[in-house]
Coordinates of C-alpha atoms in Angstrom, one line a residue:
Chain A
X237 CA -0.3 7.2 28.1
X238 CA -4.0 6.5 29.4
X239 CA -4.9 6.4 26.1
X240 CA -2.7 3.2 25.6
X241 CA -4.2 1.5 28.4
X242 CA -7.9 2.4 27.2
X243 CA -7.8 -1.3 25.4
X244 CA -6.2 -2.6 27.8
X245 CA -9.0 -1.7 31.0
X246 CA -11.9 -2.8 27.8
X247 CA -10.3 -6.2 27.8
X248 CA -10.1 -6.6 31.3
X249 CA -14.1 -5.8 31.8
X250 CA -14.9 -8.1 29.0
X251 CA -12.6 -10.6 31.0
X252 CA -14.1 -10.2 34.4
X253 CA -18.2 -10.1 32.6
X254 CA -16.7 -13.5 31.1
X255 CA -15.9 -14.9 34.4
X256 CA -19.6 -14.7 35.2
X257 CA -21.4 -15.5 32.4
X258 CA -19.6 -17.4 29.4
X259 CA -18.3 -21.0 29.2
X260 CA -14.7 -20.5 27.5
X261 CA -11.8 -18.3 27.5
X262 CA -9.0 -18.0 25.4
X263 CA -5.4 -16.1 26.2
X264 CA -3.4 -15.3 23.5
X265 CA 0.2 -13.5 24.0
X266 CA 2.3 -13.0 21.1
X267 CA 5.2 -11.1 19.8
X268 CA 6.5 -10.2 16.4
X269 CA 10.1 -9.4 15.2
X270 CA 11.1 -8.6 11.4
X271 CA 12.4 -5.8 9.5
X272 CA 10.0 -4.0 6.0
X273 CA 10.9 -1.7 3.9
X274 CA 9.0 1.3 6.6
X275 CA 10.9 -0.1 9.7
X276 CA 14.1 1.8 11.0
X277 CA 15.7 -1.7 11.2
X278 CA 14.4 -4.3 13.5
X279 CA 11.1 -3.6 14.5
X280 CA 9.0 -5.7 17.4
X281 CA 5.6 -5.7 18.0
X282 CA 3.9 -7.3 20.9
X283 CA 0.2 -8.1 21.3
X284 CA -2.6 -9.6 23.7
X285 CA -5.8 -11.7 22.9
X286 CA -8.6 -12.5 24.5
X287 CA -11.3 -14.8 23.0
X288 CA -14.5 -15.3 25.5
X289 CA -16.4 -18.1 23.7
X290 CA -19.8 -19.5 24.8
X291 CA -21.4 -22.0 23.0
X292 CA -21.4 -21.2 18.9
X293 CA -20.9 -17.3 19.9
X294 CA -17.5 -15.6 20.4
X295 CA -16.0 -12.1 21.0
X296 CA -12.7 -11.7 20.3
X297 CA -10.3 -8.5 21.8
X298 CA -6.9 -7.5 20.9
X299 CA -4.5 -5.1 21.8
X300 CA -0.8 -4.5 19.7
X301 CA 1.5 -2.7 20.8
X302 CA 4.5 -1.4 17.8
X303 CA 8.3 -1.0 18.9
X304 CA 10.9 1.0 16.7
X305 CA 8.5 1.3 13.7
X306 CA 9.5 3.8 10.9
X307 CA 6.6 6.1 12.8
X308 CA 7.0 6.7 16.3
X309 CA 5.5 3.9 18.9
X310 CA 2.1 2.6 17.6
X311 CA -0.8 1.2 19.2
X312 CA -3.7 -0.9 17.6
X313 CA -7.0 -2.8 18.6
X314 CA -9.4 -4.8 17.8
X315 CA -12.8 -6.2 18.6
X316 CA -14.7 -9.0 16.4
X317 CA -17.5 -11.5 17.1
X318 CA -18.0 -14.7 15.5
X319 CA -20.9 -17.3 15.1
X320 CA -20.3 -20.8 14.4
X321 CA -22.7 -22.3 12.5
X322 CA -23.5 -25.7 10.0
X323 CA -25.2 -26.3 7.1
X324 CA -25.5 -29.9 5.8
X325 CA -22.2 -31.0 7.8
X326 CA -20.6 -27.7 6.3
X327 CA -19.0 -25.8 9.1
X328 CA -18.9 -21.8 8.7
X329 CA -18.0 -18.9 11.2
X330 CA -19.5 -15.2 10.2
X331 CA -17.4 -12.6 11.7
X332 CA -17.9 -9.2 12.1
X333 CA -15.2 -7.0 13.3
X334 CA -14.2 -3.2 14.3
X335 CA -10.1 -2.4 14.2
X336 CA -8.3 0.7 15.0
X337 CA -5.0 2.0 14.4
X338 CA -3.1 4.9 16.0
X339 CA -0.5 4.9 13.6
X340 CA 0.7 8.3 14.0
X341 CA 0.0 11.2 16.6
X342 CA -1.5 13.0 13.5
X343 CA -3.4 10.0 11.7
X344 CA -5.4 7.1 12.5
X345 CA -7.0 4.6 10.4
X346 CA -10.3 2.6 11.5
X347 CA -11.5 -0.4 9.5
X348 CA -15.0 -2.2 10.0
X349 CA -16.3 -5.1 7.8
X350 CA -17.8 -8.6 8.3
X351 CA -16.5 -12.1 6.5
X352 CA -17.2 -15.4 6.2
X353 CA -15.2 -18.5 6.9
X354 CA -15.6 -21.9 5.4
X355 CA -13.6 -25.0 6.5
X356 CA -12.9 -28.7 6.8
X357 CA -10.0 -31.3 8.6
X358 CA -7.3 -30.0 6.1
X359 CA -8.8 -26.5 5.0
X360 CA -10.2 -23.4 5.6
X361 CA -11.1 -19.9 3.2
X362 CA -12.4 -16.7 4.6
X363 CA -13.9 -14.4 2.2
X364 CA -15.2 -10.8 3.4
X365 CA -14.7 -7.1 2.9
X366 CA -14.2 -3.7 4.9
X367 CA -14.4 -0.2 4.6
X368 CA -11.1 1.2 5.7
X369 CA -11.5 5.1 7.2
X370 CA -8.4 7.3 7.3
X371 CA -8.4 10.6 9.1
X372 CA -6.6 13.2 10.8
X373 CA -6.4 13.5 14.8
X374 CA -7.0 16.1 17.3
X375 CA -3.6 16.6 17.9
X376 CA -3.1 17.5 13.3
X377 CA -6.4 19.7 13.8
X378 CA -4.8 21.9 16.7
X379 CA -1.7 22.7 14.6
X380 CA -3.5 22.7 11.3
X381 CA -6.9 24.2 12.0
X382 CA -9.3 22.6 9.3
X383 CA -12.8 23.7 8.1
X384 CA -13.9 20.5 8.7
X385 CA -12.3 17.1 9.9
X386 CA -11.0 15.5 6.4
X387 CA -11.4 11.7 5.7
X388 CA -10.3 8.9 3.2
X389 CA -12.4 6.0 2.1
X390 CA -11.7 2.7 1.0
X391 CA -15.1 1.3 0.6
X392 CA -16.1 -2.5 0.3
X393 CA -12.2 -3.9 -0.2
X394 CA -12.0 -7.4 -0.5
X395 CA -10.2 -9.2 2.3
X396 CA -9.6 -12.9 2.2
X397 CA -7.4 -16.2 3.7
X398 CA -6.6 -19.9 1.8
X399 CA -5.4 -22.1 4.2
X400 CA -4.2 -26.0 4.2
X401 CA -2.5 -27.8 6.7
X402 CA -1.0 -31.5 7.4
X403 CA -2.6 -32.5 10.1
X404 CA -6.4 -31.8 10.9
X405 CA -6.9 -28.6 12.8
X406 CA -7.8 -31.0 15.9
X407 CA -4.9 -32.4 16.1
X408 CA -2.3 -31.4 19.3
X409 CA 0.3 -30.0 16.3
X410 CA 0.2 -28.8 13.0
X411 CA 1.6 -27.4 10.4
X412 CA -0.6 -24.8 8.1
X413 CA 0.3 -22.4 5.8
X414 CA -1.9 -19.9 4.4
X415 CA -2.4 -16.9 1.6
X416 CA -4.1 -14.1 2.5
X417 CA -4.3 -10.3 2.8
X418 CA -5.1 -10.0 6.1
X419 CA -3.3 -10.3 9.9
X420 CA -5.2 -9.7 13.3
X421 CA -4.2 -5.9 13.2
X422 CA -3.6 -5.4 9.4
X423 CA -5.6 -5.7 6.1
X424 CA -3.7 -5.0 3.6
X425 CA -5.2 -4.2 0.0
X426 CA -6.6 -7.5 -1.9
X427 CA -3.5 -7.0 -4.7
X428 CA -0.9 -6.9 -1.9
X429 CA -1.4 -10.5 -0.9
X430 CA 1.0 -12.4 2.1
X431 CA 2.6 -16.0 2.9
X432 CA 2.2 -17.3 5.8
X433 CA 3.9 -20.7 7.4
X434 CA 2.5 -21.5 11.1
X435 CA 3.4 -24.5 13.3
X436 CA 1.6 -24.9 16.4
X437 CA 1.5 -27.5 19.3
X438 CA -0.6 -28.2 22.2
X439 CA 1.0 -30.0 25.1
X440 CA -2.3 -29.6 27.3
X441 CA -5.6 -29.1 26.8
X442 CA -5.1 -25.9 28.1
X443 CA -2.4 -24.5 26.8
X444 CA -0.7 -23.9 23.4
X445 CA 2.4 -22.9 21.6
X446 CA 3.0 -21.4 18.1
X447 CA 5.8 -19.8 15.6
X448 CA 4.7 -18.4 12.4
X449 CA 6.7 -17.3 9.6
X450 CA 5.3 -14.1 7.2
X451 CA 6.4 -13.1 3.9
X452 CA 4.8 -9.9 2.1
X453 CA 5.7 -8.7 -0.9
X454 CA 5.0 -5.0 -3.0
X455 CA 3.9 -4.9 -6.4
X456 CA 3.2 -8.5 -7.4
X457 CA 0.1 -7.4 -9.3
X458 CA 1.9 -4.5 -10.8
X459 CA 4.3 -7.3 -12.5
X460 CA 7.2 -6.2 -10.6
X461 CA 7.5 -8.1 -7.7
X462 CA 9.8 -6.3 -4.7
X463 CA 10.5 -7.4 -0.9
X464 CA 8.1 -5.7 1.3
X465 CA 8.1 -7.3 5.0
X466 CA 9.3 -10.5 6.9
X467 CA 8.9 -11.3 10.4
X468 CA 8.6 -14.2 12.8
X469 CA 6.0 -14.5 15.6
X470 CA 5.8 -16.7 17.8
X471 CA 2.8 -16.8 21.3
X472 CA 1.3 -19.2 23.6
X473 CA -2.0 -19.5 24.0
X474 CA -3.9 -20.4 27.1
X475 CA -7.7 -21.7 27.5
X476 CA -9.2 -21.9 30.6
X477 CA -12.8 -24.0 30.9
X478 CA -15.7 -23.4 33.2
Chain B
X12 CA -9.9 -37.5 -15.5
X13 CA -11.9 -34.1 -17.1
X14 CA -10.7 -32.5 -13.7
X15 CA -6.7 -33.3 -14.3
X16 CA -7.2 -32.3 -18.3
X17 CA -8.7 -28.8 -16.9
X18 CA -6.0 -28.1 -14.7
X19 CA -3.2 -29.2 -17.1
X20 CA -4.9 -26.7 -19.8
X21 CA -5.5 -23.8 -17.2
X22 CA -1.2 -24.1 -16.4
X23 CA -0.4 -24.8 -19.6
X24 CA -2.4 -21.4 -20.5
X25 CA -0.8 -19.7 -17.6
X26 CA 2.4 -20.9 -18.6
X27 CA 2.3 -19.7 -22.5
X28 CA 1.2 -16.4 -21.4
X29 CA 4.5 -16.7 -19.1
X30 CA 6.6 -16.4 -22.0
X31 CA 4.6 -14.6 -24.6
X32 CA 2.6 -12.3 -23.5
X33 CA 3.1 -9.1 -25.3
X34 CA 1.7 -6.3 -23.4
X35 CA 2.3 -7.4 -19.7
X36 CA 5.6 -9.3 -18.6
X37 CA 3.5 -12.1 -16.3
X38 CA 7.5 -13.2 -14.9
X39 CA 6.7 -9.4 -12.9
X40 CA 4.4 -11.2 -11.0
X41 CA 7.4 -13.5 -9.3
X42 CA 10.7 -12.3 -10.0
X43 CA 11.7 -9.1 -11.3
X44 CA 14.8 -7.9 -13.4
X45 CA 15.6 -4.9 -11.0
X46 CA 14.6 -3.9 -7.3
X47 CA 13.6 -0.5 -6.5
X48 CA 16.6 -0.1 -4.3
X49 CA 19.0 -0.9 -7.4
X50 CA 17.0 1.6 -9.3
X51 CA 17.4 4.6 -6.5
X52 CA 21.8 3.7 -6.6
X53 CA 21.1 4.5 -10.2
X54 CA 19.2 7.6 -9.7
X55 CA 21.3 8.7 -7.3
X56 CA 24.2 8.3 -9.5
X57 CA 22.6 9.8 -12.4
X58 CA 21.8 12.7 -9.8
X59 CA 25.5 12.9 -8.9
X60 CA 26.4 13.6 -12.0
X61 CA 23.3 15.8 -13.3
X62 CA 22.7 17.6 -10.4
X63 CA 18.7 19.0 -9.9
X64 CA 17.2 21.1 -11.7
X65 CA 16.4 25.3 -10.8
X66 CA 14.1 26.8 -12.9
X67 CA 13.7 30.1 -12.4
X68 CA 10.6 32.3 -13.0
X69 CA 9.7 35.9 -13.0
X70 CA 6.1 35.0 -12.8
X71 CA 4.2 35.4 -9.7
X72 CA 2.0 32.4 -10.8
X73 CA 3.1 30.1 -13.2
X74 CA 1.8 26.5 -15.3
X75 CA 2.7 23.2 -14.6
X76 CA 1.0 20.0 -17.4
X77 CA 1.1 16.7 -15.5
X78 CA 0.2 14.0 -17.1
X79 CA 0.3 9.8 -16.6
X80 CA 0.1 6.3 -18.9
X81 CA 0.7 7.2 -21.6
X82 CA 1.7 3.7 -22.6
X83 CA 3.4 4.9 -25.8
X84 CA 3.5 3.2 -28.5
X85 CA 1.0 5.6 -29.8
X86 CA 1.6 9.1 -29.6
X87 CA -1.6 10.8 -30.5
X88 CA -2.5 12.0 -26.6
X89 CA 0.7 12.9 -26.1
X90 CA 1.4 15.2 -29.0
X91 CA -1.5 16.9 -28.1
X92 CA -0.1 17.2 -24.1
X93 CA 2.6 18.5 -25.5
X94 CA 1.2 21.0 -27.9
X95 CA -1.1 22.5 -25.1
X96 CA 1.4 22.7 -22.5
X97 CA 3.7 24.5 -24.5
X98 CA 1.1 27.1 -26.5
X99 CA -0.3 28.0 -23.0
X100 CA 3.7 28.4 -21.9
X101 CA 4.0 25.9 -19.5
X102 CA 7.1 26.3 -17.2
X103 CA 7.2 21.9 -17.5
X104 CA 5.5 18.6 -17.9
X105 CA 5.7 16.0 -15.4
X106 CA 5.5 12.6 -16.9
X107 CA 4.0 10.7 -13.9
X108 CA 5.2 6.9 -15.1
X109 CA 4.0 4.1 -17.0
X110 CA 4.8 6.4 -20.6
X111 CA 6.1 3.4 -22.4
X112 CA 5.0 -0.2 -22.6
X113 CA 8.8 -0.6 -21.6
X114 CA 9.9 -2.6 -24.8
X115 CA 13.2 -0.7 -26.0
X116 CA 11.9 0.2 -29.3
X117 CA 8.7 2.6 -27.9
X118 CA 11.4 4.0 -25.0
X119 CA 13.7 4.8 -28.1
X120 CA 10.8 6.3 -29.8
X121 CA 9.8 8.0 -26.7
X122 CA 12.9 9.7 -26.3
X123 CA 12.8 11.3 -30.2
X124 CA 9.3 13.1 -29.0
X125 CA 10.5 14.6 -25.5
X126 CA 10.4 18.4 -26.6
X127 CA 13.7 20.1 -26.4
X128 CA 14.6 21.3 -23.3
X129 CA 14.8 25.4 -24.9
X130 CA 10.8 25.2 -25.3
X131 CA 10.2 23.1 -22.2
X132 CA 11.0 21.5 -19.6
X133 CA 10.3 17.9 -19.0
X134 CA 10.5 15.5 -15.7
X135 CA 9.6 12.0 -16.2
X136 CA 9.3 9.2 -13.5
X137 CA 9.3 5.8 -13.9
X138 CA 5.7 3.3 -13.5
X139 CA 5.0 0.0 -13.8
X140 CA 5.2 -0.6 -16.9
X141 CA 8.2 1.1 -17.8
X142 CA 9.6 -1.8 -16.0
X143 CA 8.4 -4.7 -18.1
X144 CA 10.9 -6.7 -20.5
X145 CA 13.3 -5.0 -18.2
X146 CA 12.1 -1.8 -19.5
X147 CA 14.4 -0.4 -16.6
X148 CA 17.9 -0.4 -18.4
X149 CA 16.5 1.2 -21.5
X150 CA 14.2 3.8 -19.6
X151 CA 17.4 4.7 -17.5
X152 CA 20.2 4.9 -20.4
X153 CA 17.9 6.9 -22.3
X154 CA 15.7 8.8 -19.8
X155 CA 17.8 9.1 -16.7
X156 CA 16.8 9.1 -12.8
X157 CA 13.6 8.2 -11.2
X158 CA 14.1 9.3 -8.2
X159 CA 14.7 13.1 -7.9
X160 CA 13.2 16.6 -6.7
X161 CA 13.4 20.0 -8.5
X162 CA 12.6 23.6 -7.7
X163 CA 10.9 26.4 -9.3
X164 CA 11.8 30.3 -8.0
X165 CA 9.6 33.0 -8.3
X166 CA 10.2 36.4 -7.5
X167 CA 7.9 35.6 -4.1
X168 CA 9.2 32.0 -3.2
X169 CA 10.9 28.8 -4.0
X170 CA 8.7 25.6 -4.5
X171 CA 9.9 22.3 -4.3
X172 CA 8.5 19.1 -6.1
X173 CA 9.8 15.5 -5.4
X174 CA 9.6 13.0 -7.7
X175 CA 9.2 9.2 -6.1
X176 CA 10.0 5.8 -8.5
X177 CA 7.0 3.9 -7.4
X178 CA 6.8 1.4 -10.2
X179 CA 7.3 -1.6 -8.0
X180 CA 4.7 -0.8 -5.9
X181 CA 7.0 0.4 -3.0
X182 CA 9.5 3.2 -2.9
X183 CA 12.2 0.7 -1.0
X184 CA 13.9 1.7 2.2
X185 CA 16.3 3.7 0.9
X186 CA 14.7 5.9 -1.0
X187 CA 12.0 5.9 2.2
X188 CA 15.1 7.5 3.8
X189 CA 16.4 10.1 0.9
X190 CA 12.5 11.2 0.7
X191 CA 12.7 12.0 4.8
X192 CA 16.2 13.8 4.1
X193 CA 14.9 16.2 1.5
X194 CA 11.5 16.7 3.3
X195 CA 13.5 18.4 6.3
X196 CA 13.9 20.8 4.5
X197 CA 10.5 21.7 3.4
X198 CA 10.0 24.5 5.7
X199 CA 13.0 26.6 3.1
X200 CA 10.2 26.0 0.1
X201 CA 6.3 27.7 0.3
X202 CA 4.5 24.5 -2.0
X203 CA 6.1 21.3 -2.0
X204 CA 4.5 18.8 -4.3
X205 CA 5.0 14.7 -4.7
X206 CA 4.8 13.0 -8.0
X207 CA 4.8 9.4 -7.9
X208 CA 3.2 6.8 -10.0
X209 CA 1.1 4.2 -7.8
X210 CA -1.9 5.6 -6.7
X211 CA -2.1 5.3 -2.4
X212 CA -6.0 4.8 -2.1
X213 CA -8.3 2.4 -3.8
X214 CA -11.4 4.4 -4.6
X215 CA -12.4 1.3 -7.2
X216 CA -11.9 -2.3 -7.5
X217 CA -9.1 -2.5 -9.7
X218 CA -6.3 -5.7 -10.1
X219 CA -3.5 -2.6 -10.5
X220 CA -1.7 -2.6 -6.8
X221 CA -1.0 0.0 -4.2
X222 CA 1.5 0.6 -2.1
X223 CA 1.5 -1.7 1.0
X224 CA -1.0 -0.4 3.7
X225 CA 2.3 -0.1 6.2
X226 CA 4.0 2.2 3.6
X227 CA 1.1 4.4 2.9
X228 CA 0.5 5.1 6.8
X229 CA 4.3 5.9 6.9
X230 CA 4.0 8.4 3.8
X231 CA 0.4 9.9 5.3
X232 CA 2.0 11.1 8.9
X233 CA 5.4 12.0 6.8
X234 CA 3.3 14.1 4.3
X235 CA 1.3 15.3 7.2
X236 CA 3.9 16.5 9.4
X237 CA 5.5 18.3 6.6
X238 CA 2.4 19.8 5.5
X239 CA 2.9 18.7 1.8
X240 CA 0.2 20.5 -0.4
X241 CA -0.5 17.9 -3.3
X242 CA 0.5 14.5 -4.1
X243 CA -0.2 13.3 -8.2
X244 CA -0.1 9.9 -9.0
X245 CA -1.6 8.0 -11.9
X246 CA -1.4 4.0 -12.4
X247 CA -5.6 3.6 -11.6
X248 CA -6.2 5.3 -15.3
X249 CA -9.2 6.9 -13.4
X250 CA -9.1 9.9 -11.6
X251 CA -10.2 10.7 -8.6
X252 CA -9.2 13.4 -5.3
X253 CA -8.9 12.8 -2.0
X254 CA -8.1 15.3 1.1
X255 CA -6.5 14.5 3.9
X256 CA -5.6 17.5 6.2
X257 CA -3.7 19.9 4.2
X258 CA -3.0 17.5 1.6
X259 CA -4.7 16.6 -2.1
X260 CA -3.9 13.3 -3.4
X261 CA -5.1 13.7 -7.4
X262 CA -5.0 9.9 -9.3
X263 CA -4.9 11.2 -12.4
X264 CA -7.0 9.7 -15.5
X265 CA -4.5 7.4 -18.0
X266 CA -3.4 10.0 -21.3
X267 CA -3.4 6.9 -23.5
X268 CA -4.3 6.7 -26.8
X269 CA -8.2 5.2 -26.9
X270 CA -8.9 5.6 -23.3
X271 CA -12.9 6.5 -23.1
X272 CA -11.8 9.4 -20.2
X273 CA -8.0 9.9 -21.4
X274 CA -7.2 13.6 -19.7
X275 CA -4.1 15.2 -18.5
X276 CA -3.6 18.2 -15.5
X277 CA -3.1 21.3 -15.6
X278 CA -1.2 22.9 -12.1
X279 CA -1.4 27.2 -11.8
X280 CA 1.0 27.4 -9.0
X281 CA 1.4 31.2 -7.4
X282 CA 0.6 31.5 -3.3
X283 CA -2.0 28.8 -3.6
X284 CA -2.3 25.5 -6.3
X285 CA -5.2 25.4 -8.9
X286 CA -5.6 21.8 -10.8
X287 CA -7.9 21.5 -13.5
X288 CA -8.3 18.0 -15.7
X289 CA -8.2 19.1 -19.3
X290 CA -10.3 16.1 -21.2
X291 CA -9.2 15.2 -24.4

């Protein structure tokens, strides 16, 4: 149980060093509910984001926690920071992340990489990669005493995001959607690519509502499309100014 | 104007090769003729009627030939498979999908060069492109289930080997739950081994997909928890072996006629599992 809450008391020291040094923070609570072709029916997933911003620099935490999954209760997390910067009146972000998932008491899977993000009023693309690390826990090598820890690599996978939306991303609502192979706790493999429909509207300068609508399919690239996961999310955001 | 031309060339390009390509069915890409969970009511009927297979051994270790896309047409690869597998007295051969290109005619072909069941055992599963031109109908009047297990007894112990219709990429929630109803049982059986065709990890750039990441965490901590010794898969046409905990997961090399590495697998099962690639 304390190691759930490990995230958790990270995010709440990066919040209180924010409170003393940086300009900007963002709030994000959101919760997922759909049903894929691993889930034991409805499944619900519910998450926490903090984004501390100051000036062009931002470091982003997150913290998921995975209801009534097809594995028992999951937990995932993820740190990334960002730099905003323009060249010639082009805007780009470069992002560098770290994300872990507990998504078995035997297994875990831990994913670094870096991208970069390129957008305008209407649009934005995000083209990176990763290296996605799978290994066994602790908890495997006590019931299974190994030589050595074993390990799986993916190295330098292709992630990436094409996005469009009405209105420009300024504006107090919009509607965007988006195709891409990656989620804030999930990167899926660059054939295995998902749909994405997102409303969002801001009644304050500080605070801000969204739904978003997912659609993820198996074997498009194998020429035999299948059903693979749907859910809705929907989360408010909150942004407080110093 | 040059701009509008481009684009009305690329989709008119994109379109023709909609309706006549002739090696991959591009309609795949958006709508398929059958869904895995169709397939595994089919299988599971077939199975009904069939039952599963028991061979039985008096060998304390004993041969098993695997081998994957074949993508017959062609047949030189696989006569060879064939001829090794049974001159070194092979107890079966696993076909681990994608053997056909899926058009009737080569599964009809296909079905004249499956050795008879007196010399050899075979088990076949279902890939990719066994699906194209709704390949399924034909592969399943013809070839039977994809989704199935069998068992081999040896005067020390029963092993069990599952075999998992992959060919869309994802084994579908109900055969996600037939798969977690057999492996219950694994602790009856001393080596339990998977056969499927899509390969889980992506150890090179390729356009062929994997199962979605979701689905292969499920099938690592299911494989884990029930210790599963080996898990054979093809669909990459290049091999390569990964470990995780007590389990190998072996992509095999494609067996295809032409193919610069074509090889096929060679399993000498007894208390422990040998593999060995056999290059052709």
């Amino acid at each position: 149980m304390f190691r759930l809450l490990i995230p958790y008391l990270f995010m709440l020291a990066c919040f209180s060093l924010n409170t003393q040094a940086l300009s900007q923070i963002k709030i994000t609570a959101f919760g997922d509910v759909g049903s894929n072709n691993v889930s034991k029916g409805i499944y619900f997933n519910t998450a926490l984001k903090n984004d501390f911003m100051y000036k062009n620099h931002s470091l982003n935490t997150a913290y998921q926690f995975c209801v009534n999954k097809h594995l028992s209760n999951t937990s995932n997390c993820f740190v990334d920071y960002s730099y905003q910067f323009a060249v010639s009146e082009h805007n780009f972000i470069a992002k560098t992340f770290f994300m872990y998932h507990s998504f078995s008491k035997l297994a875990f899977e831990y994913n670094v990489g870096l991208s970069a993000s390129y957008f305008r009023k209407h649009f934005r693309c995000e083209l990176g990669t990763h290296i996605r690390s799978l290994g066994v826990s602790k908890k495997y090598m006590q019931i299974h005493p190994l030589e050595k820890p074993t390990y799986i690599y993916e190295k330098f996978n292709m992630i990436y995001l094409i996005s469009a939306s009405l209105k420009p991303y300024d504006e107090n609502w919009n509607i965007e959607v988006s195709v891409t192979n990656m989620d804030y706790f999930l990167l899926n493999q660059e054939t295995n690519p998902m749909i994405n429909l997102k409303a969002h509207y801001q009644w304050n300068k500080q605070w801000d509502v969204f739904w978003e609508l997912w659609y993820n399919s198996a074997g498009s690239f194998n020429l035999s499309i299948n059903p693979f996961d749907c859910f809705f999310r929907t989360g408010i955001s909150c942004e407080i100014i110093y | 104007m040059r701009n509008y031309l481009l684009i009305k060339v690329i989709i008119g390009l994109f379109l023709l090769g909609f309706i006549s390509c002739d090696k991959a069915d591009i309609r795949g890409m958006f709508f398929s003729y059958n869904y895995v969970n169709e397939r595994f009511d089919q299988s599971m009927e077939w199975n009904d009627i069939h039952g599963f297979k028991q061979i039985t051994t008096t060998d304390s270790v004993y041969k098993i030939y695997v081998m994957g896309d074949s993508h017959m047409g062609t047949d030189k690869n696989y006569n060879t498979f064939i001829f090794d597998a049974i001159e070194d007295s092979a107890l079966a051969v696993v076909m681990n999908g994608d053997i056909t290109s899926g058009r009737a005619k080569d599964v009809a072909i296909f079905e004249k060069k499956i050795p008879p069941q007196s010399t050899i055992e075979s088990f076949l599963l279902v890939g990719n492109h066994d699906l194209y031109f709704d390949g399924w109908d034909e592969f399943y009047k013809r070839l039977g289930s994809s989704t199935y297990y069998f068992t081999v007894q040896t005067p020390q112990a029963i092993d069990l080997f599952i075999c998992l219709d992959s060919g869309s990429g994802t084994l579908g929630y109900k055969q996600m739950n037939w798969l977690k109803n057999i492996l219950k049982d694994r602790t009856l059986y001393r080596n339990c081994i998977v056969f499927t065709h899509c390969n889980f990890f992506r150890s090179r750039h390729t356009s062929s997909t994997n199962p979605n990441i979701e689905e292969i965490r499920t099938l690592l901590d299911l494989f884990l928890t029930h210790n599963i010794n080996m898990v054979i898969t093809g669909h990459d046409h290049k091999r390569s072996i990964e470990i995780l905990g007590n389990t190998t997961y072996i992509t095999m090399d494609a067996l295809l006629d032409g193919h610069k590495h074509a090889s096929y697998l060679k399993l000498s099962i007894g208390s422990s599992i040998h593999y060995d690639f056999e290059q052709l």
